[in-house]
XYZ file of C-alpha atoms in Angstrom:
713
model
C -16.966 -35.157 -85.454
C -15.206 -32.992 -82.970
C -16.384 -29.384 -83.738
C -20.163 -30.262 -83.591
C -19.760 -31.525 -80.105
C -17.972 -28.385 -79.005
C -20.819 -26.201 -80.127
C -23.432 -27.609 -77.652
C -20.876 -27.318 -74.893
C -21.495 -24.320 -72.351
C -18.857 -21.596 -72.618
C -16.037 -21.699 -70.257
C -17.118 -19.935 -66.887
C -14.216 -17.489 -66.986
C -15.459 -15.871 -70.107
C -18.080 -13.260 -69.561
C -20.026 -11.412 -72.267
C -20.763 -7.585 -71.660
C -21.621 -4.344 -73.573
C -19.494 -1.374 -72.924
C -20.479 2.031 -73.737
C -18.554 5.213 -74.157
C -20.323 8.700 -74.918
C -20.789 9.525 -78.652
C -19.732 6.038 -79.963
C -21.317 2.813 -80.646
C -21.172 0.200 -77.940
C -18.746 -2.736 -78.182
C -19.871 -6.212 -77.327
C -16.997 -7.987 -75.985
C -16.004 -11.310 -74.158
C -14.206 -10.271 -70.862
C -11.722 -13.378 -70.291
C -11.445 -13.328 -66.291
C -7.986 -15.052 -66.467
C -6.491 -11.584 -68.146
C -5.676 -8.696 -66.095
C -7.956 -5.760 -66.207
C -5.607 -3.411 -67.662
C -5.202 -5.134 -70.793
C -8.742 -5.618 -71.279
C -9.035 -1.938 -70.953
C -6.373 -1.542 -73.552
C -8.356 -3.543 -76.085
C -11.457 -1.538 -75.392
C -9.697 1.941 -75.851
C -8.325 0.445 -79.153
C -11.795 -0.450 -80.279
C -12.452 3.561 -80.171
C -8.965 4.513 -80.827
C -8.474 6.129 -77.694
C -4.845 6.640 -76.365
C -3.555 6.499 -72.861
C -5.627 3.445 -71.488
C -4.099 3.653 -68.094
C -6.064 6.665 -67.582
C -9.278 4.865 -68.033
C -11.389 2.254 -65.812
C -14.707 0.062 -66.380
C -17.711 0.943 -64.185
C -21.105 -0.457 -64.180
C -23.584 1.460 -66.213
C -26.628 0.895 -64.013
C -27.402 1.227 -59.831
C -24.497 2.607 -57.936
C -22.319 2.614 -61.123
C -19.273 1.241 -58.864
C -15.801 0.826 -60.437
C -14.658 -2.802 -61.385
C -11.346 -3.616 -59.527
C -9.414 -7.011 -59.421
C -11.133 -7.782 -56.305
C -14.657 -7.073 -57.623
C -14.443 -8.385 -61.451
C -15.728 -11.829 -60.194
C -19.192 -10.460 -59.542
C -19.719 -9.197 -63.171
C -22.404 -11.302 -64.825
C -23.292 -12.175 -68.578
C -25.333 -9.427 -70.352
C -23.898 -6.591 -67.800
C -23.819 -3.167 -69.285
C -20.302 -1.623 -68.461
C -19.123 2.005 -69.276
C -15.567 3.179 -70.061
C -14.712 5.774 -67.622
C -11.808 7.950 -66.439
C -10.061 6.063 -63.777
C -10.535 6.685 -59.995
C -7.313 8.621 -59.356
C -8.038 10.809 -62.372
C -11.554 11.239 -61.103
C -10.606 12.089 -57.743
C -7.912 14.686 -58.939
C -10.231 16.302 -61.304
C -13.202 16.839 -58.848
C -10.844 17.861 -56.065
C -9.497 20.692 -58.388
C -13.225 21.483 -59.408
C -14.838 21.763 -55.927
C -12.271 24.644 -55.201
C -12.951 26.305 -58.641
C -14.142 30.069 -58.613
C -17.315 29.628 -60.598
C -20.203 28.831 -58.270
C -22.012 26.709 -61.123
C -18.801 24.486 -61.836
C -18.257 24.172 -57.904
C -21.929 23.118 -57.869
C -21.526 20.718 -60.240
C -18.767 19.032 -59.092
C -19.668 18.505 -55.245
C -22.884 16.988 -56.602
C -20.674 14.551 -58.836
C -18.486 13.981 -55.947
C -21.633 13.026 -53.594
C -22.558 10.326 -55.803
C -19.045 9.127 -56.477
C -18.103 9.021 -52.987
C -20.128 5.905 -52.557
C -17.616 3.847 -54.258
C -14.873 2.546 -52.197
C -12.275 2.796 -54.902
C -12.841 6.257 -55.820
C -13.175 7.047 -51.910
C -9.716 5.633 -51.365
C -8.122 7.573 -53.919
C -9.914 10.825 -53.068
C -9.062 10.428 -49.264
C -5.407 9.817 -50.161
C -5.190 13.136 -51.666
C -6.188 14.784 -48.583
C -9.838 15.189 -50.167
C -11.639 14.933 -46.514
C -9.600 18.019 -45.278
C -10.550 20.083 -48.334
C -14.011 19.207 -47.890
C -13.927 19.736 -44.139
C -12.259 23.332 -44.946
C -15.181 24.045 -47.286
C -17.564 23.435 -44.518
C -15.677 25.539 -41.756
C -15.412 28.660 -44.144
C -19.001 28.938 -43.551
C -19.311 30.290 -47.359
C -21.482 27.205 -48.524
C -25.340 27.414 -48.242
C -28.054 25.328 -49.633
C -27.664 22.820 -52.149
C -23.930 23.433 -52.253
C -23.837 22.733 -48.527
C -26.136 19.680 -48.657
C -23.925 17.819 -51.568
C -20.649 18.837 -49.513
C -22.087 17.074 -46.293
C -23.397 14.277 -48.180
C -19.883 13.416 -49.838
C -18.322 13.794 -46.383
C -20.373 11.533 -44.750
C -20.151 9.021 -47.866
C -16.603 9.160 -47.437
C -16.282 8.814 -43.855
C -18.764 5.932 -44.222
C -16.048 3.563 -45.774
C -14.164 3.475 -42.197
C -10.804 4.544 -44.160
C -10.038 7.426 -41.821
C -10.706 7.612 -38.089
C -13.458 10.132 -36.862
C -11.033 11.370 -34.359
C -9.199 13.381 -36.838
C -12.263 15.720 -37.281
C -11.408 19.259 -36.258
C -13.536 21.053 -33.238
C -14.529 23.890 -35.731
C -15.811 21.361 -38.379
C -18.160 20.354 -35.305
C -19.332 23.974 -34.622
C -20.063 24.254 -38.308
C -21.813 21.070 -38.856
C -24.102 21.764 -35.787
C -26.675 23.539 -38.317
C -29.025 21.607 -35.754
C -29.047 24.805 -33.828
C -29.872 27.259 -36.333
C -33.474 28.369 -37.102
C -34.809 28.088 -40.516
C -31.959 25.639 -41.875
C -32.739 23.626 -45.130
C -34.220 20.161 -44.681
C -31.548 18.416 -46.830
C -28.748 20.129 -44.628
C -30.377 19.379 -41.631
C -30.548 15.769 -42.324
C -26.994 15.317 -43.335
C -25.979 17.130 -40.138
C -28.021 14.948 -37.777
C -26.615 12.110 -39.669
C -22.862 13.157 -39.511
C -23.282 14.112 -35.796
C -24.880 10.589 -35.380
C -21.914 9.059 -36.724
C -19.613 11.255 -34.620
C -21.187 10.257 -31.405
C -21.169 6.477 -32.434
C -17.737 6.243 -33.840
C -15.649 8.575 -31.624
C -15.066 8.553 -27.638
C -13.634 12.164 -27.851
C -15.885 13.355 -30.366
C -19.089 12.346 -28.124
C -17.742 14.740 -25.365
C -17.427 17.616 -28.087
C -20.633 16.942 -29.540
C -22.328 16.853 -26.147
C -20.884 20.054 -25.300
C -22.476 21.902 -28.512
C -25.855 19.938 -28.576
C -28.411 18.874 -25.797
C -31.142 16.725 -26.175
C -33.367 19.797 -25.294
C -32.256 21.440 -28.828
C -32.750 18.091 -30.696
C -36.210 18.066 -29.383
C -37.410 20.958 -31.399
C -36.706 18.947 -34.399
C -39.172 16.282 -33.295
C -42.122 18.901 -33.584
C -41.542 19.305 -37.282
C -43.907 17.461 -39.553
C -41.154 15.947 -41.667
C -40.932 12.428 -40.521
C -37.297 11.772 -41.976
C -36.003 14.653 -39.772
C -37.701 13.363 -36.620
C -36.081 9.780 -37.356
C -32.810 11.344 -37.939
C -33.119 13.641 -34.462
C -34.308 10.578 -32.492
C -31.576 8.472 -33.979
C -29.021 11.293 -32.739
C -30.751 11.341 -29.165
C -30.336 7.538 -29.075
C -26.640 7.725 -29.815
C -26.042 10.378 -27.365
C -27.806 8.383 -24.731
C -25.709 5.155 -25.503
C -22.572 7.028 -25.244
C -23.393 8.943 -22.143
C -21.285 8.057 -19.053
C -23.571 6.586 -16.431
C -23.948 9.745 -14.293
C -25.028 11.970 -17.321
C -27.622 9.159 -18.575
C -30.277 10.597 -16.116
C -29.863 13.945 -16.806
C -30.077 13.585 -20.583
C -33.520 11.981 -19.846
C -35.196 14.415 -17.755
C -35.907 16.471 -20.473
C -39.540 17.018 -21.786
C -39.190 14.274 -24.474
C -42.429 12.819 -23.809
C -44.514 15.533 -24.990
C -42.618 15.626 -28.216
C -42.783 11.897 -28.727
C -46.547 12.022 -28.193
C -46.422 14.260 -31.270
C -44.485 12.128 -33.181
C -46.615 9.128 -32.448
C -49.851 10.914 -32.592
C -49.341 12.513 -35.614
C -51.969 11.360 -38.089
C -49.488 9.316 -40.626
C -48.204 5.687 -40.476
C -44.848 5.351 -38.736
C -42.208 4.082 -41.062
C -40.055 1.173 -40.176
C -36.849 2.969 -39.568
C -38.521 5.552 -37.206
C -40.299 2.612 -35.297
C -36.793 0.963 -34.861
C -35.565 4.484 -33.283
C -38.474 4.970 -30.878
C -37.808 1.116 -29.909
C -34.243 1.739 -29.317
C -34.991 4.938 -27.352
C -37.486 2.995 -25.456
C -35.081 0.018 -24.772
C -32.424 2.848 -23.422
C -35.144 4.407 -21.360
C -36.161 1.060 -19.393
C -32.267 0.358 -19.083
C -31.895 3.481 -16.973
C -33.971 1.283 -14.387
C -31.271 -1.464 -14.512
C -29.031 0.170 -11.763
C -31.854 0.394 -9.130
C -32.973 -2.956 -10.274
C -29.543 -4.583 -9.208
C -28.976 -2.656 -6.188
C -29.595 -4.697 -2.982
C -31.091 -3.090 0.205
C -28.397 -2.184 2.683
C -30.242 -3.164 6.070
C -27.765 -1.085 7.901
C -28.363 2.262 5.944
C -30.762 4.245 8.064
C -32.055 6.301 5.214
C -33.239 3.391 3.235
C -34.870 1.755 6.344
C -36.656 5.132 6.732
C -38.313 4.545 3.457
C -39.994 1.049 4.658
C -40.864 3.266 7.790
C -42.515 5.692 5.858
C -44.876 3.034 3.956
C -45.800 2.104 7.301
C -46.630 5.223 8.382
C -48.688 6.328 5.471
C -50.521 3.273 5.619
C -51.374 3.097 9.597
C -50.820 6.544 11.182
C -52.228 9.264 9.077
C -50.272 12.306 9.792
C -49.303 12.425 13.385
C -47.658 9.759 15.663
C -49.081 10.400 19.330
C -48.019 7.041 21.073
C -44.411 7.016 22.572
C -41.987 5.488 20.200
C -41.060 2.435 22.293
C -44.535 1.330 22.731
C -44.972 1.508 18.955
C -41.809 -0.849 18.363
C -44.098 -4.325 19.212
C -46.931 -3.116 16.867
C -44.849 -2.250 14.114
C -43.949 -5.902 13.590
C -47.625 -6.374 13.271
C -47.893 -3.346 10.764
C -44.962 -4.770 8.866
C -46.956 -8.471 8.624
C -50.064 -6.311 7.551
C -48.253 -4.598 4.933
C -47.498 -8.149 3.438
C -43.608 -8.609 4.150
C -42.034 -11.569 4.512
C -39.544 -10.591 7.405
C -42.073 -8.966 9.712
C -39.245 -8.071 11.978
C -36.857 -6.524 9.662
C -38.585 -5.792 6.235
C -35.365 -4.571 4.763
C -34.399 -8.146 4.226
C -37.254 -8.352 1.661
C -35.235 -6.132 -0.769
C -32.057 -7.935 -0.973
C -32.802 -10.118 -3.935
C -31.779 -8.522 -7.172
C -33.590 -8.202 -9.500
C -35.642 -6.463 -8.639
C -33.722 -4.959 -5.545
C -34.467 -1.345 -4.412
C -36.570 -0.774 -7.902
C -39.545 -2.409 -6.051
C -39.031 0.107 -3.049
C -39.076 2.945 -5.472
C -42.293 1.805 -7.037
C -44.057 1.046 -3.698
C -43.166 4.665 -2.309
C -44.216 6.168 -5.594
C -47.545 4.427 -5.325
C -47.827 5.267 -1.347
C -47.053 8.899 -2.136
C -48.638 9.724 -5.270
C -51.722 7.408 -5.147
C -52.211 7.576 -1.537
C -55.982 6.341 -1.689
C -55.299 3.745 -3.784
C -52.336 2.594 -1.548
C -54.075 2.837 1.855
C -57.121 0.968 0.338
C -55.262 -2.002 -0.843
C -53.291 -2.468 2.579
C -56.392 -1.849 4.766
C -58.531 -3.963 2.653
C -56.258 -6.911 3.188
C -55.430 -6.407 6.807
C -59.055 -6.772 7.628
C -59.605 -9.961 5.623
C -59.843 -13.470 7.440
C -56.094 -14.625 7.960
C -56.088 -16.737 4.715
C -57.329 -14.422 2.175
C -55.419 -11.489 2.290
C -53.140 -10.524 -0.546
C -49.693 -9.701 0.860
C -49.069 -6.209 -0.715
C -45.265 -6.115 0.198
C -44.513 -9.514 -1.630
C -46.695 -8.877 -4.314
C -45.262 -5.515 -5.171
C -41.673 -6.898 -4.865
C -42.591 -9.897 -7.363
C -44.661 -7.638 -9.744
C -41.666 -5.264 -10.221
C -39.457 -8.560 -11.053
C -42.091 -9.543 -13.531
C -42.437 -6.073 -15.359
C -38.708 -6.108 -15.604
C -38.747 -9.459 -17.587
C -41.640 -8.562 -19.616
C -40.137 -5.240 -20.596
C -36.450 -6.808 -20.791
C -34.902 -4.316 -18.542
C -31.000 -4.327 -19.186
C -30.860 -5.911 -22.263
C -29.390 -4.159 -25.428
C -31.303 -3.092 -28.254
C -31.790 -5.261 -31.658
C -30.679 -4.195 -35.036
C -33.610 -5.738 -36.732
C -36.549 -4.760 -33.875
C -39.086 -2.235 -34.276
C -41.428 -3.245 -31.593
C -42.183 -0.358 -29.158
C -44.921 0.469 -26.789
C -46.535 3.979 -27.517
C -48.018 4.425 -24.399
C -44.772 4.640 -22.476
C -44.132 7.860 -24.461
C -47.204 9.610 -23.313
C -46.292 10.098 -19.466
C -43.099 11.403 -18.050
C -43.338 8.659 -15.104
C -44.823 6.029 -17.303
C -42.877 3.026 -15.885
C -44.255 4.025 -12.096
C -47.523 4.577 -13.615
C -47.478 1.337 -15.240
C -46.662 -0.397 -11.819
C -49.606 1.431 -10.265
C -51.806 0.204 -12.594
C -50.552 -3.526 -12.304
C -50.508 -3.617 -8.661
C -54.275 -2.622 -8.614
C -54.615 -5.446 -11.190
C -53.138 -8.158 -9.047
C -55.259 -7.059 -6.173
C -58.179 -7.488 -8.212
C -57.306 -10.821 -9.807
C -56.249 -12.016 -6.237
C -60.082 -11.289 -5.018
C -61.401 -12.832 -8.501
C -59.307 -15.895 -7.643
C -60.408 -16.223 -3.978
C -56.705 -16.766 -3.529
C -54.958 -17.679 -0.461
C -51.090 -17.453 0.324
C -50.548 -21.039 -1.070
C -51.981 -19.865 -4.556
C -49.490 -17.176 -4.815
C -47.460 -18.243 -7.877
C -50.807 -19.064 -9.699
C -51.982 -15.682 -8.995
C -48.846 -14.159 -10.639
C -49.031 -16.462 -13.689
C -52.496 -15.200 -14.304
C -51.398 -11.770 -13.765
C -48.498 -12.119 -16.282
C -50.794 -13.494 -18.954
C -53.148 -10.439 -18.544
C -50.356 -8.026 -18.769
C -48.787 -9.584 -21.595
C -52.155 -9.932 -23.507
C -52.968 -6.411 -22.646
C -49.353 -5.256 -23.881
C -49.650 -6.986 -27.150
C -52.750 -5.170 -28.305
C -50.382 -1.968 -28.248
C -52.661 0.538 -25.953
C -51.693 3.823 -26.805
C -52.146 5.345 -23.376
C -52.314 4.481 -19.722
C -56.076 4.873 -20.078
C -56.338 2.404 -22.982
C -54.335 0.054 -20.911
C -56.361 -0.001 -17.901
C -59.770 -0.657 -20.184
C -58.108 -3.421 -21.963
C -56.923 -5.041 -18.492
C -60.564 -4.576 -17.395
C -61.819 -6.901 -20.141
C -59.247 -9.323 -19.428
C -60.410 -10.397 -15.876
C -59.765 -13.779 -14.554
C -63.098 -15.603 -15.883
C -61.846 -14.290 -19.505
C -58.302 -15.653 -19.066
C -59.883 -19.184 -17.808
C -62.213 -18.741 -21.212
C -59.213 -17.973 -23.377
C -57.252 -20.842 -21.936
C -60.061 -23.005 -22.066
C -60.976 -22.307 -25.705
C -56.969 -22.702 -26.612
C -56.948 -25.850 -24.729
C -60.124 -26.955 -26.512
C -58.655 -26.656 -30.104
C -55.453 -28.805 -28.526
C -56.682 -31.689 -26.997
C -60.253 -32.392 -28.517
C -60.041 -35.854 -29.658
C -58.294 -38.882 -27.947
C -60.203 -41.940 -28.424
C -59.033 -44.698 -30.465
C -61.258 -44.386 -33.759
C -60.701 -40.869 -33.719
C -56.843 -41.081 -33.729
C -57.279 -43.629 -36.653
C -59.575 -41.036 -38.651
C -56.802 -38.651 -37.817
C -54.323 -40.645 -39.248
C -56.164 -41.254 -42.629
C -56.741 -37.358 -42.646
C -53.175 -36.148 -42.254
C -51.407 -37.085 -45.541
C -54.209 -35.241 -47.589
C -53.949 -32.138 -45.209
C -50.079 -32.159 -45.587
C -50.399 -31.944 -49.504
C -52.573 -29.350 -49.233
C -50.186 -27.307 -46.981
C -47.359 -28.169 -49.302
C -49.305 -26.899 -52.451
C -50.123 -23.791 -50.479
C -46.302 -23.350 -49.654
C -45.254 -23.717 -53.298
C -47.904 -21.319 -54.511
C -46.820 -18.724 -52.232
C -43.103 -19.553 -53.594
C -44.398 -18.907 -57.020
C -45.746 -15.556 -56.010
C -42.395 -14.615 -54.318
C -41.440 -12.460 -51.679
C -39.204 -9.164 -50.901
C -36.432 -9.415 -48.711
C -34.233 -6.518 -47.130
C -30.541 -6.155 -47.959
C -28.803 -6.262 -44.596
C -26.015 -4.357 -43.338
C -26.613 -0.924 -45.073
C -26.185 1.612 -42.500
C -28.129 4.588 -44.217
C -31.600 4.868 -43.949
C -32.499 4.084 -47.548
C -33.433 0.701 -47.791
C -32.230 -1.832 -50.225
C -34.619 -4.934 -51.374
C -34.313 -8.016 -53.460
C -37.000 -10.187 -54.587
C -37.326 -14.097 -55.186
C -39.703 -16.309 -56.834
C -40.024 -19.834 -57.836
C -40.869 -20.626 -61.425
C -44.535 -21.920 -62.292
C -42.955 -25.207 -63.208
C -41.238 -25.204 -59.832
C -37.904 -25.851 -61.655
C -35.967 -22.551 -61.175
C -35.665 -19.847 -58.464
C -35.471 -16.255 -60.027
C -34.088 -13.597 -57.917
C -32.791 -10.063 -58.275
C -32.331 -6.466 -56.752
C -35.072 -3.945 -56.596
C -34.678 -0.040 -55.948
C -37.922 -0.204 -53.670
C -40.228 -2.264 -51.829
C -42.706 -3.711 -54.564
C -46.475 -2.860 -55.116
C -47.847 -5.895 -56.527
C -46.330 -8.792 -58.777
C -42.797 -8.559 -59.725
C -42.328 -10.250 -63.392
C -39.738 -12.740 -63.798
C -38.239 -10.653 -66.493
C -36.911 -8.045 -63.830
C -35.286 -10.769 -62.007
C -31.878 -11.074 -63.675
C -30.563 -14.199 -61.539
C -31.538 -17.801 -61.378
C -30.597 -21.059 -59.679
C -31.845 -24.412 -60.868
C -33.762 -26.330 -58.106
C -31.940 -29.419 -59.119
C -28.562 -27.221 -58.336
C -29.716 -26.789 -54.770
C -27.737 -29.119 -52.207
C -29.481 -28.204 -49.306
C -31.315 -25.143 -46.823
C -29.633 -24.373 -43.716
C -30.893 -21.851 -41.023
C -29.822 -19.715 -38.282
C -26.117 -20.191 -36.893
C -25.489 -22.671 -39.998
C -26.123 -19.843 -42.490
C -22.841 -18.602 -44.050
C -24.000 -14.835 -43.684
C -24.664 -15.535 -39.747
C -21.095 -16.842 -39.410
C -19.307 -13.619 -40.638
C -17.618 -11.354 -37.573
C -20.079 -8.661 -38.216
C -23.130 -10.625 -38.382
C -25.384 -8.038 -37.196
C -24.285 -8.313 -33.636
C -25.284 -11.822 -34.008
C -28.687 -10.518 -32.931
C -31.346 -12.894 -31.821
C -34.192 -11.382 -34.368
C -32.254 -11.827 -37.392
C -30.836 -15.317 -36.391
C -34.094 -16.754 -35.999
C -35.014 -15.135 -39.366
C -32.201 -16.265 -41.470
C -31.764 -19.219 -43.908
C -29.631 -19.956 -46.933
C -29.880 -21.984 -50.038
C -26.569 -24.084 -50.643
C -26.198 -24.895 -54.447
C -23.554 -26.170 -56.911
C -20.629 -25.689 -56.825
C -20.032 -23.915 -53.510
C -22.339 -21.164 -53.678
C -24.881 -19.707 -51.359
C -28.062 -17.525 -51.681
C -28.703 -15.763 -48.021
C -32.002 -14.629 -46.848
C -33.424 -12.795 -43.750
C -36.969 -13.174 -43.807
C -39.108 -10.163 -43.104
C -41.169 -11.991 -40.504
C -41.299 -15.296 -38.646
C -44.504 -16.073 -41.087
C -42.350 -15.657 -44.276
C -39.589 -17.540 -42.635
C -41.853 -20.524 -42.017
C -43.345 -20.303 -45.617
C -39.964 -20.140 -47.483
C -38.294 -22.714 -45.176
C -41.307 -25.153 -45.708
C -41.459 -24.385 -49.341
C -37.769 -25.251 -49.880
C -38.125 -28.430 -48.043
C -41.039 -29.514 -49.906
C -39.180 -28.620 -53.429
C -36.182 -31.080 -52.108
C -38.597 -33.628 -51.160
C -37.518 -33.208 -47.272
C -40.223 -32.787 -44.366
C -41.780 -29.210 -43.286
C -41.000 -28.752 -40.123
C -41.889 -25.171 -39.010
C -44.061 -23.971 -36.274
C -46.493 -22.639 -39.157
C -46.804 -26.179 -40.656
C -47.413 -27.990 -37.063
C -50.168 -25.126 -36.258
C -51.542 -25.357 -39.773
C -51.646 -29.047 -39.608
C -53.568 -28.861 -36.116
C -56.136 -26.258 -37.509
C -56.972 -27.985 -40.581
C -57.352 -31.381 -39.133
C -59.345 -30.419 -36.153
C -61.459 -28.515 -38.502
C -61.824 -31.324 -40.986
C -62.318 -33.736 -37.654
C -65.117 -31.700 -36.533
C -66.608 -31.421 -40.237
C -66.768 -34.928 -40.511
C -67.994 -35.773 -36.861
C -70.794 -32.989 -37.185
C -73.983 -34.244 -35.816
C -76.893 -32.157 -36.374
C -79.132 -33.130 -33.382
C -79.550 -30.590 -30.451
C -77.698 -27.877 -32.680
C -79.723 -24.546 -33.134
C -78.996 -23.199 -36.645
C -78.423 -19.695 -36.027
C -80.793 -16.980 -37.349
C -78.298 -14.590 -39.074
C -76.031 -16.247 -41.786
C -72.316 -15.660 -40.844
C -70.863 -12.768 -42.818
C -69.355 -13.638 -46.255
C -65.644 -13.415 -46.322
C -64.080 -11.186 -49.307
C -63.000 -13.049 -52.267
C -59.617 -14.617 -52.574
C -57.147 -13.292 -54.865
C -56.932 -16.997 -56.786
C -58.602 -20.305 -56.391
C -55.564 -22.576 -56.233
C -56.076 -23.789 -53.050
C -59.388 -25.820 -53.407
C -59.730 -28.887 -51.742
C -60.739 -32.208 -53.210
C -62.468 -34.903 -51.293
C -60.543 -37.837 -52.574
């Protein structure tokens, strides 16, 4: 009766089966009862190998970062895990602290190597720090007697320990900073340089007083040297430190920090002939955001109409356009003519053009741009103004009003004044190729605006229409990531008004081709088949699986995990990976799984558990838009942040399809439109009056598999 029934019941959830290793002995296979205190479990394990003094021991994971197991973390032990009996964190910390101060060089090196690894463990770190370990490491660095590998391990351990946030950075001494500034020394070892840069970056970001000390010791100028090396990792750390110095600089210092010859170096970094890694791209993006943010102050400054020096700038714009160098006519006589000139310059307020600059944004930034154009591209400026002042009244392009609106638009497109986002790598290489890239960009765009105005034969009533076309021209050109201003110009040349009309037309064509009743009926007949096709494609993609980044680790080494759906669509398999996978990840490698029948729901964005936590990555927009979670029985959640909008749509659709819900992503909407309109066009093809092309179309390359074929039912 009873015992047979017991045999088929699953084991109680608080029992975990694990293997435990100890050097030189056979592993023990034991069942850990999660209700018993760890200390009594460790005692039993020690008795199994007849070891005494069980309070001196602890359990660690045998693989990965080999973390110590604590009462807080024991809940994460899974069935089948391999553990290792090890000396307790307290004992390990005490031993290592003695060994790193020993006389023998080799013994000390071994100890530092071990310490560098163990310091990532929060349990060990707490013990080591309580024994004044950080002070000891700092003294080793300050003594200046450590070089090469030994120093690299010392700095690594120091950085790992500080990263736990147990001790405040403010406690670090000045002599440590002076020593850690290996950044200024010629011919320093790469591994040491990398650690130094990382430590300095953490100091600057984490402590106000250290920022000032580091800023005294190190200038952006010195860091620029490190951008000229060929090692991309060093370049990345150097830019990260430049960004940190820049983020923390007080307002008045920001401008100086930036007048350095950063641009030539960055050109070297970007033009280098190898691909730019994600972390480097992120640091370049941050640098670019911070650079554009220098414009914010001028953008938000209104013109003060009573300030003579500001009025003089407007006066100067007028003089360059209409007077040439000398002004022979008496000043009074000119006053009346000025009003006419200001009207020709295209200001809204002819009598007092200063009033045109009282709106923020763009504020005084627009005036700065106009003056730059008038002084540095004088011929262009005079041509634009005179060309428009000689047109018949309706068609002139008002230079002043255009320049002000354009400046506002460029600030919006480049998001001047927004803070950088954690997950974003989207930088524009061309802005690193000229030290006045912003002003030059404005000069290119104002000429574009003038040209588009003429192509559109616009009048003053069309002002907003022209601005919309110009905005489209600029955003389309920037999306192609031109690498220089020259390239930008040639992209803009090809995006003239008639091309924009053609693009708009072809995009509209695909939207509202078919409106008549029989066609709408045909569309409704086709739709279910197409939706089924899309659903199959999404599920096939889930079976192939995707790689996701683990979030929140500040170090530059990325951590990944992988998730894929079993071929019978019944189980989701997932597990950690050491690096981003090349090719297929077999199911055997993925240690964890969730039965699809246990899934309760899929949530996205703000509703995800991992987006509710305090630190949720500065609640940044990009990450929020890519976040989704699977909620499953009992109260578990598997949290994702998709690598791209495309993967986000594939996964949220696929999971909805698995649960029998509607696929609601933008991708499904656009796939549905594309496939339906293709299918409609095919069914409505009429071959009369159609010229068959001479050359056959190119054959596309073979797909990786053929499980997307479509059946005409």
